[in-house]
Amino acid sequence: MSMTIHVDIVSAEGEIFSGLVEMVYAPGEMGELGIAPRHAPLLTRLKAGDVRLDLGDGKEMQHYYVSGGMLEVQPHIVTVLADTAVRAADLDEAAARKARQRAEEHLRDAESQIDTAKAQAELAETAAQLRAIDRLRKTKR
Amino acid sequence: MAGAKEVRTQIASIKNTQKITSAMEMVAASKMRRAQDRQAATEPYTRKMLHVIHHLAHAHPEYESAFMRKREVKNIGYIVVSSDRGLCGGLNNNLFRKLLKEIVEHQENGIGIKFCTIGRKAMGYFKRTGGSVLAEISDIGDTPHIEELIGAVKVMLDAYRRGEVDQVCLATNKFINTMTQDPRIYQLVPIHGEADTKLKHHWDYIYEPDARDVLEDLMARYIEAGVYQGVVENAACEQSARMVAMKAASDNAGDLIDELQLIYNKARQTAITQEISEIVGGAAAISG
């Protein structure tokens, strides 16, 4: 049995791979990285590309596409924090602008200061409705 | 038999409603299970990330990120997570109530409040009651993706960077079990880092390109992941609340049908009795 290193590929939306491999290849921001067991601790951003895992024993290489993310290396464990979305500053900015616009559209005629009295009244009303339903159910039984 | 006929149509309509509510109950139950799985799936990512952030922050105190520095709180930004659709009992309502309590307290202390809403219910609420909403996201559906949340989170984080808000909180429901959901408000930014005593020994990463960039990137992703987790958890809560509400509705419909069935039977019986007595009366008149 040759030396192995534990690899976790995780994204915010789920775990993608977890297991022992002989070698990890990843698309680092500064260039392609090959990580063997006992690699020095390393932290880098990843570019979009393939993360390849060499499982050893003549098994086929496993490929996982990542659209970017982070790579953390410690001597016996490698963690790929993969992005699930394509990230770029201008794309993010566009998304932010859209979210802002939507808020403005909806609130064009609303007050900018929260009217706590009104807010409380509305909550009380809904709560009372729910309570009434509850009571109705109980008395029937 | 006019009365009986009316009751019969009423029963038929309630039966239809019951079919719908029980279908919704079952749909919610299966969606809830999936939402719970999704929620569990986010856990390793955020845990790992927080670990790295803490390590980084310790190894490089000179790169103290704005997201970790505490400052005097003059304005608070709330990211409010709600459902897109109703028929889920008091879920959103309970959250808003808890939030409002905090807001009232803050307003008394002269702290400004800004919002970023996720889900139609929160938007509708602040539209009616007023409030400064910086950004909104809705129609995220049953399978939320980080992609859809990036925009709204960025608006809040930008506001934080510019100093328009000094704290960002996330208001969402915590899934306790199918019957119970608990509204919670978490502080997202500044990230409260706990001193990790394990890091006494000195070792550090090799950074590519450099520590500061990596740290900033990690922070933003960590916060996004936190919001995503909140959204997914809220989705699980929404489904379970809906399941319970729909179960109650189906039960109620069942009770109503039973009652109406009784009324219908009585009406039918009366009509038959009346007919018989009329026939008997008629026959008696002819023979007599």
Short mmCIF file of C-alpha atoms in Angstrom, two decimals:
data_model
loop_
_atom_site.label_atom_id
_atom_site.label_comp_id
_atom_site.label_asym_id
_atom_site.label_seq_id
_atom_site.Cartn_x
_atom_site.Cartn_y
_atom_site.Cartn_z
CA MET A 1 0.00 0.00 0.00
CA SER A 2 1.48 3.26 -1.05
CA MET A 3 1.05 6.52 0.82
CA THR A 4 -2.35 8.11 0.65
CA ILE A 5 -3.87 11.43 1.53
CA HIS A 6 -7.43 12.12 2.57
CA VAL A 7 -9.40 14.36 0.23
CA ASP A 8 -12.69 16.11 0.90
CA ILE A 9 -14.37 17.98 -1.87
CA VAL A 10 -17.21 19.97 -0.39
CA SER A 11 -19.44 22.70 -1.70
CA ALA A 12 -21.97 24.77 0.17
CA GLU A 13 -24.70 22.64 -1.35
CA GLY A 14 -23.26 19.28 -0.45
CA GLU A 15 -20.37 16.89 -0.11
CA ILE A 16 -18.95 15.84 -3.46
CA PHE A 17 -16.13 13.45 -2.64
CA SER A 18 -14.48 12.10 0.45
CA GLY A 19 -11.84 9.43 0.54
CA LEU A 20 -8.20 8.42 0.31
CA VAL A 21 -6.17 9.09 -2.81
CA GLU A 22 -2.52 8.95 -3.84
CA MET A 23 -2.35 12.26 -5.58
CA VAL A 24 -4.52 15.32 -6.14
CA TYR A 25 -4.26 17.64 -9.12
CA ALA A 26 -6.02 20.97 -8.88
CA PRO A 27 -6.23 24.13 -10.99
CA GLY A 28 -4.65 26.67 -8.64
CA GLU A 29 -4.92 30.34 -9.41
CA MET A 30 -1.18 30.58 -9.90
CA GLY A 31 -0.96 27.39 -11.90
CA GLU A 32 -1.72 23.69 -11.86
CA LEU A 33 -0.96 22.00 -8.56
CA GLY A 34 -0.05 18.42 -7.87
CA ILE A 35 -0.41 17.43 -4.25
CA ALA A 36 1.09 14.27 -2.86
CA PRO A 37 0.83 13.07 0.75
CA ARG A 38 2.83 15.18 3.24
CA HIS A 39 2.60 18.27 1.14
CA ALA A 40 3.36 21.47 3.04
CA PRO A 41 0.32 23.38 4.33
CA LEU A 42 -1.05 25.49 1.51
CA LEU A 43 -4.02 27.71 0.94
CA THR A 44 -4.93 28.94 -2.48
CA ARG A 45 -7.77 30.03 -4.66
CA LEU A 46 -8.83 27.74 -7.45
CA LYS A 47 -9.64 28.64 -11.01
CA ALA A 48 -12.42 26.97 -12.90
CA GLY A 49 -11.26 23.58 -14.07
CA ASP A 50 -10.89 19.92 -13.25
CA VAL A 51 -9.84 18.57 -9.90
CA ARG A 52 -8.33 15.17 -10.64
CA LEU A 53 -7.88 12.46 -8.08
CA ASP A 54 -5.44 9.60 -8.55
CA LEU A 55 -6.88 6.74 -6.56
CA GLY A 56 -3.86 4.52 -7.14
CA ASP A 57 -3.85 0.76 -7.72
CA GLY A 58 -4.24 1.35 -11.44
CA LYS A 59 -7.72 2.71 -10.91
CA GLU A 60 -9.05 5.28 -13.27
CA MET A 61 -8.45 8.93 -12.52
CA GLN A 62 -11.51 10.69 -11.10
CA HIS A 63 -12.45 14.10 -12.42
CA TYR A 64 -14.53 16.73 -10.69
CA TYR A 65 -15.29 20.02 -12.29
CA VAL A 66 -15.12 23.06 -10.04
CA SER A 67 -16.06 26.56 -11.14
CA GLY A 68 -13.62 28.01 -8.63
CA GLY A 69 -13.16 27.89 -4.90
CA MET A 70 -10.47 27.34 -2.31
CA LEU A 71 -7.96 24.62 -1.73
CA GLU A 72 -6.61 23.90 1.70
CA VAL A 73 -3.74 21.48 2.08
CA GLN A 74 -2.44 19.98 5.29
CA PRO A 75 0.06 17.13 5.40
CA HIS A 76 -2.57 14.40 5.50
CA ILE A 77 -5.72 16.08 4.42
CA VAL A 78 -6.73 18.12 1.42
CA THR A 79 -9.95 20.07 1.38
CA VAL A 80 -11.44 21.56 -1.74
CA LEU A 81 -14.04 24.17 -0.89
CA ALA A 82 -15.73 24.26 -4.26
CA ASP A 83 -17.93 27.06 -5.52
CA THR A 84 -21.23 26.00 -6.92
CA ALA A 85 -21.71 29.19 -8.85
CA VAL A 86 -19.55 30.85 -11.43
CA ARG A 87 -17.98 33.78 -9.65
CA ALA A 88 -16.63 36.98 -11.02
CA ALA A 89 -16.65 40.48 -9.62
CA ASP A 90 -18.86 41.87 -12.40
CA LEU A 91 -21.28 38.94 -12.20
CA ASP A 92 -21.61 39.43 -8.47
CA GLU A 93 -22.14 43.12 -8.96
CA ALA A 94 -24.86 42.47 -11.53
CA ALA A 95 -26.63 40.15 -9.09
CA ALA A 96 -26.38 42.77 -6.36
CA ARG A 97 -27.77 45.43 -8.66
CA LYS A 98 -30.69 43.21 -9.54
CA ALA A 99 -31.49 42.55 -5.89
CA ARG A 100 -31.32 46.26 -5.14
CA GLN A 101 -33.59 47.12 -8.06
CA ARG A 102 -36.18 44.60 -7.02
CA ALA A 103 -36.32 46.14 -3.58
CA GLU A 104 -36.68 49.62 -5.03
CA GLU A 105 -39.46 48.55 -7.37
CA HIS A 106 -41.44 47.00 -4.57
CA LEU A 107 -40.96 49.81 -2.14
CA ARG A 108 -41.43 52.79 -4.37
CA ASP A 109 -44.43 54.00 -2.44
CA ALA A 110 -43.61 52.57 0.97
CA GLU A 111 -42.24 54.43 3.96
CA SER A 112 -38.53 54.14 4.53
CA GLN A 113 -38.94 54.05 8.28
CA ILE A 114 -40.53 50.99 9.74
CA ASP A 115 -43.86 51.76 11.34
CA THR A 116 -43.58 49.53 14.37
CA ALA A 117 -47.12 50.16 15.54
CA LYS A 118 -48.51 49.06 12.21
CA ALA A 119 -46.15 46.12 12.07
CA GLN A 120 -47.22 44.97 15.51
CA ALA A 121 -50.88 45.41 14.70
CA GLU A 122 -50.55 43.24 11.65
CA LEU A 123 -48.75 40.51 13.55
CA ALA A 124 -51.33 40.62 16.32
CA GLU A 125 -54.10 40.23 13.78
CA THR A 126 -52.57 37.18 12.15
CA ALA A 127 -51.73 35.67 15.51
CA ALA A 128 -55.32 36.17 16.64
CA GLN A 129 -56.59 34.44 13.52
CA LEU A 130 -54.36 31.47 14.18
CA ARG A 131 -55.41 31.33 17.81
CA ALA A 132 -59.07 31.44 16.81
CA ILE A 133 -58.59 28.49 14.47
CA ASP A 134 -56.84 26.62 17.22
CA ARG A 135 -59.61 27.28 19.71
CA LEU A 136 -62.24 26.27 17.19
CA ARG A 137 -60.52 22.95 16.75
CA LYS A 138 -60.23 22.30 20.46
CA THR A 139 -63.83 23.08 21.32
CA LYS A 140 -65.07 20.77 18.63
CA ARG A 141 -63.26 17.78 19.99
CA MET B 1 -85.43 17.36 -1.08
CA ALA B 2 -83.90 20.77 -1.68
CA GLY B 3 -82.13 20.86 1.69
CA ALA B 4 -80.53 17.47 1.19
CA LYS B 5 -79.29 18.40 -2.26
CA GLU B 6 -77.59 21.54 -0.99
CA VAL B 7 -75.89 19.61 1.76
CA ARG B 8 -74.74 17.06 -0.76
CA THR B 9 -73.04 19.64 -2.96
CA GLN B 10 -71.45 21.15 0.13
CA ILE B 11 -70.07 17.77 1.11
CA ALA B 12 -68.71 17.24 -2.37
CA SER B 13 -66.94 20.58 -2.31
CA ILE B 14 -65.42 19.97 1.12
CA LYS B 15 -64.27 16.56 -0.05
CA ASN B 16 -62.44 18.26 -2.90
CA THR B 17 -60.80 20.67 -0.52
CA GLN B 18 -59.79 17.77 1.67
CA LYS B 19 -58.22 16.03 -1.29
CA ILE B 20 -56.17 19.11 -2.02
CA THR B 21 -55.05 19.66 1.56
CA SER B 22 -54.07 16.05 2.06
CA ALA B 23 -52.15 16.10 -1.22
CA MET B 24 -50.38 19.26 -0.07
CA GLU B 25 -49.61 17.58 3.22
CA MET B 26 -47.95 14.66 1.49
CA VAL B 27 -46.04 16.88 -0.91
CA ALA B 28 -44.82 19.01 2.00
CA ALA B 29 -43.71 15.88 3.88
CA SER B 30 -41.53 14.68 1.04
CA LYS B 31 -40.17 18.15 0.34
CA MET B 32 -39.35 18.55 4.00
CA ARG B 33 -37.22 15.43 3.97
CA ARG B 34 -35.28 16.67 0.99
CA ALA B 35 -34.83 20.10 2.52
CA GLN B 36 -33.48 18.51 5.67
CA ASP B 37 -30.97 16.53 3.66
CA ARG B 38 -29.86 19.68 1.92
CA GLN B 39 -29.47 21.39 5.23
CA ALA B 40 -27.28 18.61 6.56
CA ALA B 41 -25.20 18.77 3.40
CA THR B 42 -24.17 22.39 4.02
CA GLU B 43 -22.66 21.60 7.37
CA PRO B 44 -19.19 20.27 6.39
CA TYR B 45 -18.51 23.24 4.14
CA THR B 46 -19.19 25.91 6.73
CA ARG B 47 -17.45 23.98 9.48
CA LYS B 48 -14.33 23.55 7.41
CA MET B 49 -14.40 27.14 6.32
CA LEU B 50 -14.75 28.53 9.80
CA HIS B 51 -11.82 26.39 10.83
CA VAL B 52 -9.63 27.83 8.11
CA ILE B 53 -10.78 31.39 8.82
CA HIS B 54 -9.92 31.07 12.48
CA HIS B 55 -6.57 29.62 11.69
CA LEU B 56 -5.84 32.38 9.24
CA ALA B 57 -6.97 35.08 11.60
CA HIS B 58 -4.65 33.69 14.27
CA ALA B 59 -1.68 33.20 12.04
CA HIS B 60 -1.99 36.69 10.61
CA PRO B 61 -3.42 39.08 13.14
CA GLU B 62 -2.09 41.94 11.02
CA TYR B 63 -4.59 41.11 8.29
CA GLU B 64 -7.54 41.62 10.53
CA SER B 65 -10.45 41.68 8.14
CA ALA B 66 -13.19 44.27 8.40
CA PHE B 67 -15.57 41.35 8.81
CA MET B 68 -13.96 40.38 12.09
CA ARG B 69 -13.48 43.78 13.64
CA LYS B 70 -16.13 44.85 16.08
CA ARG B 71 -17.20 48.45 15.87
CA GLU B 72 -19.70 50.62 17.60
CA VAL B 73 -23.16 49.67 16.40
CA LYS B 74 -25.11 52.57 14.96
CA ASN B 75 -26.89 50.72 12.21
CA ILE B 76 -27.89 47.10 11.93
CA GLY B 77 -28.67 45.22 8.75
CA TYR B 78 -31.06 42.30 8.95
CA ILE B 79 -31.23 39.61 6.33
CA VAL B 80 -34.75 38.29 6.79
CA VAL B 81 -35.50 34.84 5.44
CA SER B 82 -39.14 34.00 4.82
CA SER B 83 -41.16 31.69 2.65
CA ASP B 84 -42.46 32.59 -0.79
CA ARG B 85 -45.83 31.04 -0.18
CA GLY B 86 -48.34 31.02 2.63
CA LEU B 87 -50.41 28.18 4.08
CA CYS B 88 -47.65 27.36 6.53
CA GLY B 89 -49.24 28.32 9.83
CA GLY B 90 -47.58 30.98 11.92
CA LEU B 91 -44.08 30.36 10.61
CA ASN B 92 -43.31 33.74 9.06
CA ASN B 93 -45.43 35.53 11.58
CA ASN B 94 -43.48 34.18 14.54
CA LEU B 95 -40.23 35.20 12.94
CA PHE B 96 -41.44 38.72 12.23
CA ARG B 97 -42.68 39.06 15.77
CA LYS B 98 -39.33 38.09 17.21
CA LEU B 99 -37.58 40.43 14.80
CA LEU B 100 -39.90 43.29 15.57
CA LYS B 101 -39.22 42.96 19.27
CA GLU B 102 -35.53 43.43 18.60
CA ILE B 103 -36.17 46.30 16.23
CA VAL B 104 -38.26 48.17 18.76
CA GLU B 105 -35.45 47.80 21.29
CA HIS B 106 -32.88 49.06 18.80
CA GLN B 107 -35.02 51.98 17.77
CA GLU B 108 -35.31 53.04 21.37
CA ASN B 109 -31.53 53.11 21.52
CA GLY B 110 -31.41 55.17 18.34
CA ILE B 111 -29.96 52.42 16.19
CA GLY B 112 -30.89 52.52 12.53
CA ILE B 113 -32.28 49.41 10.88
CA LYS B 114 -31.91 48.22 7.33
CA PHE B 115 -33.28 45.10 5.74
CA CYS B 116 -32.57 42.68 3.02
CA THR B 117 -35.43 40.30 2.41
CA ILE B 118 -35.43 36.79 1.05
CA GLY B 119 -38.82 35.38 0.12
CA ARG B 120 -42.05 37.08 -0.84
CA LYS B 121 -43.61 37.10 2.60
CA ALA B 122 -40.92 39.26 4.12
CA MET B 123 -41.05 41.65 1.20
CA GLY B 124 -44.82 41.95 1.48
CA TYR B 125 -44.57 42.55 5.19
CA PHE B 126 -42.08 45.37 4.94
CA LYS B 127 -43.93 46.80 2.00
CA ARG B 128 -47.00 47.18 4.15
CA THR B 129 -45.31 48.30 7.31
CA GLY B 130 -42.46 50.34 5.89
CA GLY B 131 -38.78 49.85 6.50
CA SER B 132 -35.65 50.52 4.55
CA VAL B 133 -35.15 47.46 2.37
CA LEU B 134 -31.83 47.50 0.55
CA ALA B 135 -32.28 44.38 -1.48
CA GLU B 136 -34.75 41.60 -2.02
CA ILE B 137 -34.72 38.15 -3.47
CA SER B 138 -37.78 36.01 -3.98
CA ASP B 139 -39.05 33.04 -5.96
CA ILE B 140 -36.16 30.90 -4.86
CA GLY B 141 -38.32 27.79 -5.10
CA ASP B 142 -37.87 24.54 -3.26
CA THR B 143 -34.23 24.06 -4.17
CA PRO B 144 -32.41 27.25 -3.25
CA HIS B 145 -29.02 27.81 -4.80
CA ILE B 146 -26.21 29.96 -3.53
CA GLU B 147 -26.16 31.65 -6.91
CA GLU B 148 -29.49 33.30 -6.26
CA LEU B 149 -28.44 34.64 -2.89
CA ILE B 150 -25.12 36.17 -3.85
CA GLY B 151 -26.66 39.44 -4.98
CA ALA B 152 -28.60 40.14 -1.82
CA VAL B 153 -25.74 39.15 0.45
CA LYS B 154 -23.35 41.32 -1.50
CA VAL B 155 -25.58 44.36 -1.08
CA MET B 156 -25.46 43.86 2.69
CA LEU B 157 -21.73 43.20 2.77
CA ASP B 158 -21.06 46.26 0.62
CA ALA B 159 -23.14 48.33 3.00
CA TYR B 160 -21.04 46.90 5.81
CA ARG B 161 -17.79 47.73 4.06
CA ARG B 162 -18.94 51.27 3.43
CA GLY B 163 -19.93 51.61 7.07
CA GLU B 164 -23.66 52.01 6.42
CA VAL B 165 -24.33 49.13 8.76
CA ASP B 166 -22.11 48.00 11.62
CA GLN B 167 -23.58 44.60 12.15
CA VAL B 168 -25.35 42.12 9.92
CA CYS B 169 -27.82 39.65 11.39
CA LEU B 170 -29.69 36.77 9.86
CA ALA B 171 -33.29 36.16 10.88
CA THR B 172 -34.47 32.67 10.07
CA ASN B 173 -36.32 29.73 11.52
CA LYS B 174 -34.48 26.94 13.22
CA PHE B 175 -35.71 23.45 12.55
CA ILE B 176 -36.16 21.65 15.85
CA ASN B 177 -38.50 18.90 14.77
CA THR B 178 -41.49 18.46 12.53
CA MET B 179 -43.82 20.07 15.04
CA THR B 180 -41.56 22.84 16.27
CA GLN B 181 -39.74 25.58 14.46
CA ASP B 182 -38.01 28.24 16.41
CA PRO B 183 -37.42 31.74 15.06
CA ARG B 184 -33.78 32.72 15.56
CA ILE B 185 -31.64 35.74 14.90
CA TYR B 186 -27.97 35.09 14.33
CA GLN B 187 -25.17 37.58 14.05
CA LEU B 188 -23.35 37.07 10.76
CA VAL B 189 -20.95 39.98 10.71
CA PRO B 190 -18.67 40.71 12.48
CA ILE B 191 -17.79 37.04 12.60
CA HIS B 192 -17.17 36.26 16.20
CA GLY B 193 -13.98 34.31 16.30
CA GLU B 194 -13.33 32.29 19.38
CA ALA B 195 -9.75 31.99 20.46
CA ASP B 196 -8.59 28.62 19.29
CA THR B 197 -6.21 27.37 21.94
CA LYS B 198 -5.03 24.52 19.77
CA LEU B 199 -3.15 26.96 17.58
CA LYS B 200 -0.39 27.58 20.06
CA HIS B 201 2.16 25.74 17.97
CA HIS B 202 3.40 27.68 15.01
CA TRP B 203 2.76 26.58 11.52
CA ASP B 204 1.34 28.48 8.66
CA TYR B 205 0.05 27.93 5.18
CA ILE B 206 1.82 28.80 1.99
CA TYR B 207 -0.50 31.32 0.42
CA GLU B 208 -1.23 31.77 -3.21
CA PRO B 209 -1.53 34.60 -4.15
CA ASP B 210 -1.46 36.19 -0.66
CA ALA B 211 -3.06 35.80 2.72
CA ARG B 212 -5.17 38.94 2.67
CA ASP B 213 -6.90 38.11 -0.62
CA VAL B 214 -7.53 34.57 0.41
CA LEU B 215 -8.93 35.66 3.76
CA GLU B 216 -11.32 38.20 2.23
CA ASP B 217 -12.55 35.63 -0.24
CA LEU B 218 -13.06 33.05 2.46
CA MET B 219 -15.02 35.48 4.61
CA ALA B 220 -17.41 36.43 1.84
CA ARG B 221 -18.00 32.79 1.00
CA TYR B 222 -18.45 31.87 4.61
CA ILE B 223 -21.10 34.53 5.08
CA GLU B 224 -22.85 33.49 1.89
CA ALA B 225 -22.79 29.90 3.02
CA GLY B 226 -24.27 30.99 6.35
CA VAL B 227 -27.13 32.74 4.61
CA TYR B 228 -27.62 29.76 2.33
CA GLN B 229 -27.80 27.50 5.35
CA GLY B 230 -30.42 29.79 6.84
CA VAL B 231 -32.46 29.72 3.66
CA VAL B 232 -32.29 25.95 3.40
CA GLU B 233 -33.21 25.50 7.03
CA ASN B 234 -36.09 27.90 6.64
CA ALA B 235 -37.25 25.88 3.65
CA ALA B 236 -37.29 22.76 5.81
CA CYS B 237 -39.26 24.67 8.45
CA GLU B 238 -41.68 25.97 5.85
CA GLN B 239 -42.42 22.49 4.59
CA SER B 240 -42.87 21.01 8.03
CA ALA B 241 -45.09 23.91 9.12
CA ARG B 242 -47.12 23.46 5.96
CA MET B 243 -47.37 19.76 6.57
CA VAL B 244 -48.77 20.33 10.04
CA ALA B 245 -51.12 23.06 8.85
CA MET B 246 -52.41 20.93 6.01
CA LYS B 247 -52.87 17.94 8.26
CA ALA B 248 -54.99 20.09 10.55
CA ALA B 249 -56.96 21.34 7.57
CA SER B 250 -57.57 17.81 6.32
CA ASP B 251 -58.73 16.72 9.78
CA ASN B 252 -61.04 19.69 9.99
CA ALA B 253 -62.47 18.88 6.59
CA GLY B 254 -63.07 15.32 7.79
CA ASP B 255 -64.95 16.57 10.86
CA LEU B 256 -67.02 18.90 8.75
CA ILE B 257 -67.90 16.13 6.32
CA ASP B 258 -69.01 13.89 9.19
CA GLU B 259 -71.28 16.61 10.54
CA LEU B 260 -72.71 17.43 7.15
CA GLN B 261 -73.23 13.76 6.40
CA LEU B 262 -75.37 13.51 9.52
CA ILE B 263 -77.41 16.51 8.47
CA TYR B 264 -77.78 15.08 5.00
CA ASN B 265 -78.97 11.71 6.30
CA LYS B 266 -81.51 13.37 8.55
CA ALA B 267 -82.82 15.50 5.72
CA ARG B 268 -83.05 12.47 3.48
CA GLN B 269 -84.86 10.47 6.17
CA THR B 270 -87.34 13.28 6.75
CA ALA B 271 -88.04 13.53 3.05
CA ILE B 272 -88.68 9.79 2.76
CA THR B 273 -90.94 9.76 5.81
CA GLN B 274 -92.89 12.65 4.41
CA GLU B 275 -93.31 10.95 1.05
CA ILE B 276 -94.54 7.75 2.63
CA SER B 277 -97.03 9.55 4.81
CA GLU B 278 -98.27 11.42 1.76
CA ILE B 279 -98.72 8.18 -0.18
CA VAL B 280 -100.43 6.51 2.74
CA GLY B 281 -102.64 9.55 3.18
CA GLY B 282 -103.50 9.55 -0.53
CA ALA B 283 -104.28 5.85 -0.57
CA ALA B 284 -106.49 6.22 2.49
CA ALA B 285 -108.40 9.06 0.83
CA ILE B 286 -109.08 6.98 -2.33
CA SER B 287 -110.13 3.78 -0.55
CA GLY B 288 -112.09 5.71 2.04
#
